[in-house]
PDB file of C-alpha atoms in Angstrom:
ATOM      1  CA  UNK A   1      15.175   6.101 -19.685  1.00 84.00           C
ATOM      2  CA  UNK A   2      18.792   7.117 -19.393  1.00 90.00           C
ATOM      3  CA  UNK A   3      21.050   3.967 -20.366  1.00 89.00           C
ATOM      4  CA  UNK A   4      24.841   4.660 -19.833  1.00 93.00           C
ATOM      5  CA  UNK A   5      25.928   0.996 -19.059  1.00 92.00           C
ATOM      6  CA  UNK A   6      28.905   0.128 -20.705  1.00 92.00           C
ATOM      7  CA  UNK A   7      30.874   3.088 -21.641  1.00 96.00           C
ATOM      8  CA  UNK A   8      34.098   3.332 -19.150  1.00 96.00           C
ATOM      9  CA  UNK A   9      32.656   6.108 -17.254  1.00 97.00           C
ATOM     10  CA  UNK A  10      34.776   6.775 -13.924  1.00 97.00           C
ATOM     11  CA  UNK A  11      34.382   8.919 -10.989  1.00 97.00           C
ATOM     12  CA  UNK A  12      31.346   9.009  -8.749  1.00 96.00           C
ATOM     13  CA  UNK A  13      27.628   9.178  -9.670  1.00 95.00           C
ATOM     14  CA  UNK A  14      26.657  12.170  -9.644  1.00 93.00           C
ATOM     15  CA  UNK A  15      24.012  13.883  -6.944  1.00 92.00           C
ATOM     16  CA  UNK A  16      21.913  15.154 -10.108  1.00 92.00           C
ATOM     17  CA  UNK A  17      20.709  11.857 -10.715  1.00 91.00           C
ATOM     18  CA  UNK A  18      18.087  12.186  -8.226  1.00 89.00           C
ATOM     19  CA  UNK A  19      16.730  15.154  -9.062  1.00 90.00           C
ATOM     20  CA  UNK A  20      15.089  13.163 -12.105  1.00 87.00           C
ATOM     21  CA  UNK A  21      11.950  11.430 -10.604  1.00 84.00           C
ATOM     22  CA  UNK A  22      10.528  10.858 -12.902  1.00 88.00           C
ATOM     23  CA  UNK A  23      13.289   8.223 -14.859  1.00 91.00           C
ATOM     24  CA  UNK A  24      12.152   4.533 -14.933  1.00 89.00           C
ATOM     25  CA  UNK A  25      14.723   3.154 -16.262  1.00 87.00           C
ATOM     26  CA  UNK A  26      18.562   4.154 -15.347  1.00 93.00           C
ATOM     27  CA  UNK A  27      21.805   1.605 -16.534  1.00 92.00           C
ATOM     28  CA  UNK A  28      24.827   2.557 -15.308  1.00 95.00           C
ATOM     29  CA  UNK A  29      26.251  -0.927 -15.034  1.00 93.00           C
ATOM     30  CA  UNK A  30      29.230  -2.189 -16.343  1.00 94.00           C
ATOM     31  CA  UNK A  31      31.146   1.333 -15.751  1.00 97.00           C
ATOM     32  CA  UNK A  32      34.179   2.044 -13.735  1.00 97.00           C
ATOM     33  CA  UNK A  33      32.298   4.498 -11.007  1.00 97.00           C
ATOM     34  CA  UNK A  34      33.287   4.268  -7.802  1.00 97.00           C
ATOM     35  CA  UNK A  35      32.895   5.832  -3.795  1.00 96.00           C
ATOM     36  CA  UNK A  36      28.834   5.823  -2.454  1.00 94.00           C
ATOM     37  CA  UNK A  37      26.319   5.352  -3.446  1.00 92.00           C
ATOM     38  CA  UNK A  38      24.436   9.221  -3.568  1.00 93.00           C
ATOM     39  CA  UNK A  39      21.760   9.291  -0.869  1.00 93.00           C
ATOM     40  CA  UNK A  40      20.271  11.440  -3.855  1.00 94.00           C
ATOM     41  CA  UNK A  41      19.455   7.770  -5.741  1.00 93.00           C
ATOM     42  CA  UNK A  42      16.643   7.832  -2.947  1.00 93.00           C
ATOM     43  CA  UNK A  43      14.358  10.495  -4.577  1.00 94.00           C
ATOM     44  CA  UNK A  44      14.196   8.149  -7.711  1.00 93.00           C
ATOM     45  CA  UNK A  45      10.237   7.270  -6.358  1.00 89.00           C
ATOM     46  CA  UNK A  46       9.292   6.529 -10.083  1.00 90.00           C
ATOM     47  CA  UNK A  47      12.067   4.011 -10.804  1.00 91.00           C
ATOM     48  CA  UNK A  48      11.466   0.856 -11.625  1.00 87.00           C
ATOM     49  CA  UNK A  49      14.862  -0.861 -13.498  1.00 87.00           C
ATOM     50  CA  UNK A  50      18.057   0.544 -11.593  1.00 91.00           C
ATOM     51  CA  UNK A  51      21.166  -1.160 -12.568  1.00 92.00           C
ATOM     52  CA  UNK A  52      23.933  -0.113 -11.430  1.00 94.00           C
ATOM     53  CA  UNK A  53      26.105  -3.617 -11.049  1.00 93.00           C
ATOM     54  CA  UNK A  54      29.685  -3.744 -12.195  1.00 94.00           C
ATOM     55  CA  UNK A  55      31.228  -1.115 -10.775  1.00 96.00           C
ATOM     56  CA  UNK A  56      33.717  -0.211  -7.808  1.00 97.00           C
ATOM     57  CA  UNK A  57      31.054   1.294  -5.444  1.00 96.00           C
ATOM     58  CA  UNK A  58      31.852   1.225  -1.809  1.00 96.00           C
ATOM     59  CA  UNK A  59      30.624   2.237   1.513  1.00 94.00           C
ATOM     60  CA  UNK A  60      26.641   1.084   2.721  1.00 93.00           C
ATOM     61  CA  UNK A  61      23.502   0.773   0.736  1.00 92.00           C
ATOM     62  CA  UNK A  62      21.645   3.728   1.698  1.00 92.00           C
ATOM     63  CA  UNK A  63      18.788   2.729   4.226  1.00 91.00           C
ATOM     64  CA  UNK A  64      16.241   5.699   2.607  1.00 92.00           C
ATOM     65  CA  UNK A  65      16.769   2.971  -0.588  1.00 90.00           C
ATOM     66  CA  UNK A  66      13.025   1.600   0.668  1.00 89.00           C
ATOM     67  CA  UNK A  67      11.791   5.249  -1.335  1.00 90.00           C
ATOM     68  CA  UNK A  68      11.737   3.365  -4.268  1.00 88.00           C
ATOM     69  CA  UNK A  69       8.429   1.996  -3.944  1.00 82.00           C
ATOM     70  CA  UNK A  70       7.288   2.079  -8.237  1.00 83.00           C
ATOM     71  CA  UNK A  71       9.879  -0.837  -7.493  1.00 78.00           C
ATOM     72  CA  UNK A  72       7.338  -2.491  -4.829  1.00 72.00           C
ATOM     73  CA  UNK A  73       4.123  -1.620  -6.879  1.00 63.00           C
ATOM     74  CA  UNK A  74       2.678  -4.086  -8.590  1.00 55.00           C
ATOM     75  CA  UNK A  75       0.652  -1.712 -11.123  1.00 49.00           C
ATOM     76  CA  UNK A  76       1.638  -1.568 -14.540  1.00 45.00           C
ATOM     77  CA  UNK A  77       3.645   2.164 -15.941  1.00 44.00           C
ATOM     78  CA  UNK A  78       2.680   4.283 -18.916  1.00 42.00           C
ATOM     79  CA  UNK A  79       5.707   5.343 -20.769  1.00 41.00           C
ATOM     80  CA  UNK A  80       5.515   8.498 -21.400  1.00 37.00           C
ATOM     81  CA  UNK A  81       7.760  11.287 -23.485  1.00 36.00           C
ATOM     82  CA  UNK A  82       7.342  14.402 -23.569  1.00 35.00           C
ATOM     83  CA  UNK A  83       8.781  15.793 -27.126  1.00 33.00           C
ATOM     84  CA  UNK A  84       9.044  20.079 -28.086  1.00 33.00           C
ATOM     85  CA  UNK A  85       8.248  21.585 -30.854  1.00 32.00           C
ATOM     86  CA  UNK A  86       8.810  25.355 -30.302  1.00 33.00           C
ATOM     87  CA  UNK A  87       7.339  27.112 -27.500  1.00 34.00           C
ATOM     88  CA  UNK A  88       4.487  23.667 -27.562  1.00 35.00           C
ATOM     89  CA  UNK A  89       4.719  20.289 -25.180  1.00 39.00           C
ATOM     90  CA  UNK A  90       2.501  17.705 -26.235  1.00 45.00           C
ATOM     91  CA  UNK A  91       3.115  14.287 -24.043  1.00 49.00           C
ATOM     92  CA  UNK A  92       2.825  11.385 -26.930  1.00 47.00           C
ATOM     93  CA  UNK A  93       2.965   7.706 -25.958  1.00 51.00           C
ATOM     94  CA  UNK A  94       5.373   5.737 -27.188  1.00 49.00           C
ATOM     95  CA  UNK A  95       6.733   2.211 -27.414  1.00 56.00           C
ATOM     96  CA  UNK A  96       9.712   1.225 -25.551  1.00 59.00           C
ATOM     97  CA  UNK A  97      12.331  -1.643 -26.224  1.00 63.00           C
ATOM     98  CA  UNK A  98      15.181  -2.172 -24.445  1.00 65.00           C
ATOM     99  CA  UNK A  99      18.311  -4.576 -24.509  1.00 66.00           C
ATOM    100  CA  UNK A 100      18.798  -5.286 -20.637  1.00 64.00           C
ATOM    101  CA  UNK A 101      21.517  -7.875 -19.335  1.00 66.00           C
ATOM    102  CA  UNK A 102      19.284 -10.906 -17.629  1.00 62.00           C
ATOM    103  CA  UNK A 103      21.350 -13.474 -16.052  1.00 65.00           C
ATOM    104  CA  UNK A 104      24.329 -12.502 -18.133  1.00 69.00           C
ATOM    105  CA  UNK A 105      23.258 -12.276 -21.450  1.00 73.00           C
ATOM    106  CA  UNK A 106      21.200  -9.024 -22.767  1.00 74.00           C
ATOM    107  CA  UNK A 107      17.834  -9.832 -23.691  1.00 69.00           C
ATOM    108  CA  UNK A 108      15.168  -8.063 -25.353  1.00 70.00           C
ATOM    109  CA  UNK A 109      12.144  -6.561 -23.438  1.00 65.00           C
ATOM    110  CA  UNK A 110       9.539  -4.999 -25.280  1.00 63.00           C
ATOM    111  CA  UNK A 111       6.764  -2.677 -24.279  1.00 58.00           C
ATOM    112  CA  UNK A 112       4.278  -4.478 -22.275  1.00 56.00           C
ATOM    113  CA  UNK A 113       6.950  -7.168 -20.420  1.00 52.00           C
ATOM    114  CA  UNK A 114       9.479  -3.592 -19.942  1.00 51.00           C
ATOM    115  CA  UNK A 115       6.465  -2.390 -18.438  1.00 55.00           C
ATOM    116  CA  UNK A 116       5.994  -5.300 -15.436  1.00 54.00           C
ATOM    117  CA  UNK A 117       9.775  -5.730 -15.073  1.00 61.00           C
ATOM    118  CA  UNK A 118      11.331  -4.696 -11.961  1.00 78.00           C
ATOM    119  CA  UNK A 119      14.760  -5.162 -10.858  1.00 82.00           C
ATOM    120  CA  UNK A 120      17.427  -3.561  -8.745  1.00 86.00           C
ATOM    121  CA  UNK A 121      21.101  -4.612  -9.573  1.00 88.00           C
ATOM    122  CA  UNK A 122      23.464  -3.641  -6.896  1.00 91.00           C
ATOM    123  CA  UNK A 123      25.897  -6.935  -7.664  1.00 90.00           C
ATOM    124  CA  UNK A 124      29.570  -6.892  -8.513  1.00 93.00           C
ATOM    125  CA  UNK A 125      30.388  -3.764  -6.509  1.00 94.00           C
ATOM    126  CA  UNK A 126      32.254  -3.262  -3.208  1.00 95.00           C
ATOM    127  CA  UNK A 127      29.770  -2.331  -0.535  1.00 92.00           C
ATOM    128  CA  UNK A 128      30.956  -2.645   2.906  1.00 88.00           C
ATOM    129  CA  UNK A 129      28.300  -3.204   4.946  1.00 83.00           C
ATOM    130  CA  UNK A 130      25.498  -5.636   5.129  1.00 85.00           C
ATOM    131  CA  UNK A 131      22.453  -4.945   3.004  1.00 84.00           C
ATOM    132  CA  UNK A 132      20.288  -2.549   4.994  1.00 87.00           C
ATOM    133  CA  UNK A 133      16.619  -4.549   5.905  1.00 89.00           C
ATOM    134  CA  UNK A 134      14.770  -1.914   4.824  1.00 86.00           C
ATOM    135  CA  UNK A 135      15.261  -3.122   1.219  1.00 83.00           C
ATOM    136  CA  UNK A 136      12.698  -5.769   2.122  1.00 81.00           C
ATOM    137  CA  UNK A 137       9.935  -3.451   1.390  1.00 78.00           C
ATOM    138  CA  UNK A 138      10.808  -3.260  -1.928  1.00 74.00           C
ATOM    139  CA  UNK A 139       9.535  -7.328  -2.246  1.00 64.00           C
TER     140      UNK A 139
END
């Protein structure tokens, strides 16, 4: 989970984001970013809540956006966190409960409803094209 909504943060989202397939969860809404949208945001194949609404982002919806298919699944996730201690990894489940804006208002989700929530939030931006059709296989 990597929740960076609301803070101000400017400039444009950085490539690095997609190297981390394995995040579910990734807020950057409510920011000021702005240019594309990385074609990097494609390799996210384990995400399953992207927000990044209210922000200045321009140019087209990457077509590759239809690699998001934990968004398409229909099968529950195990959260998962890995935690060191040392030179040790030992993966430990773990709750998860997050405050997530729902219709305008943040909301509460906790573990098991987090877990069969998926949503994309592209709104409030400035994209210049039409939204590619290959988002359709996300439904």
């Amino acid at each position: 989970m990597l929740d960076l909504s609301e803070n101000k943060l400017s400039g444009s989202i950085p490539d690095w984001i997609g190297t981390k397939e394995e995040l579910q969860i990734l807020s950057l809404g409510k920011n000021q970013f702005f240019g594309s949208l990385p074609i990097t945001v494609c390799c996210l194949r384990n995400i399953q809540f992207l927000d990044l609404s209210q922000n200045n982002l321009s140019g087209k919806i990457p077509k590759c956006i239809n690699n998001l298919t934990s968004l398409a699944s229909m099968a529950e996730t195990t959260y998962l966190t890995s935690h060191s201690y040392g030179f040790y990894t030992n993966l430990v489940p773990y709750d998860l409960n997050a405050w997530l804006t729902w219709k305008g208002s943040k909301q509460m989700f906790m573990n098991k409803g987090l877990r069969l929530l998926k949503i994309i939030d592209l709104s409030s931006n400035h994209f210049s094209e039409e939204i590619p059709i290959e988002i359709e296989k996300l439904c």
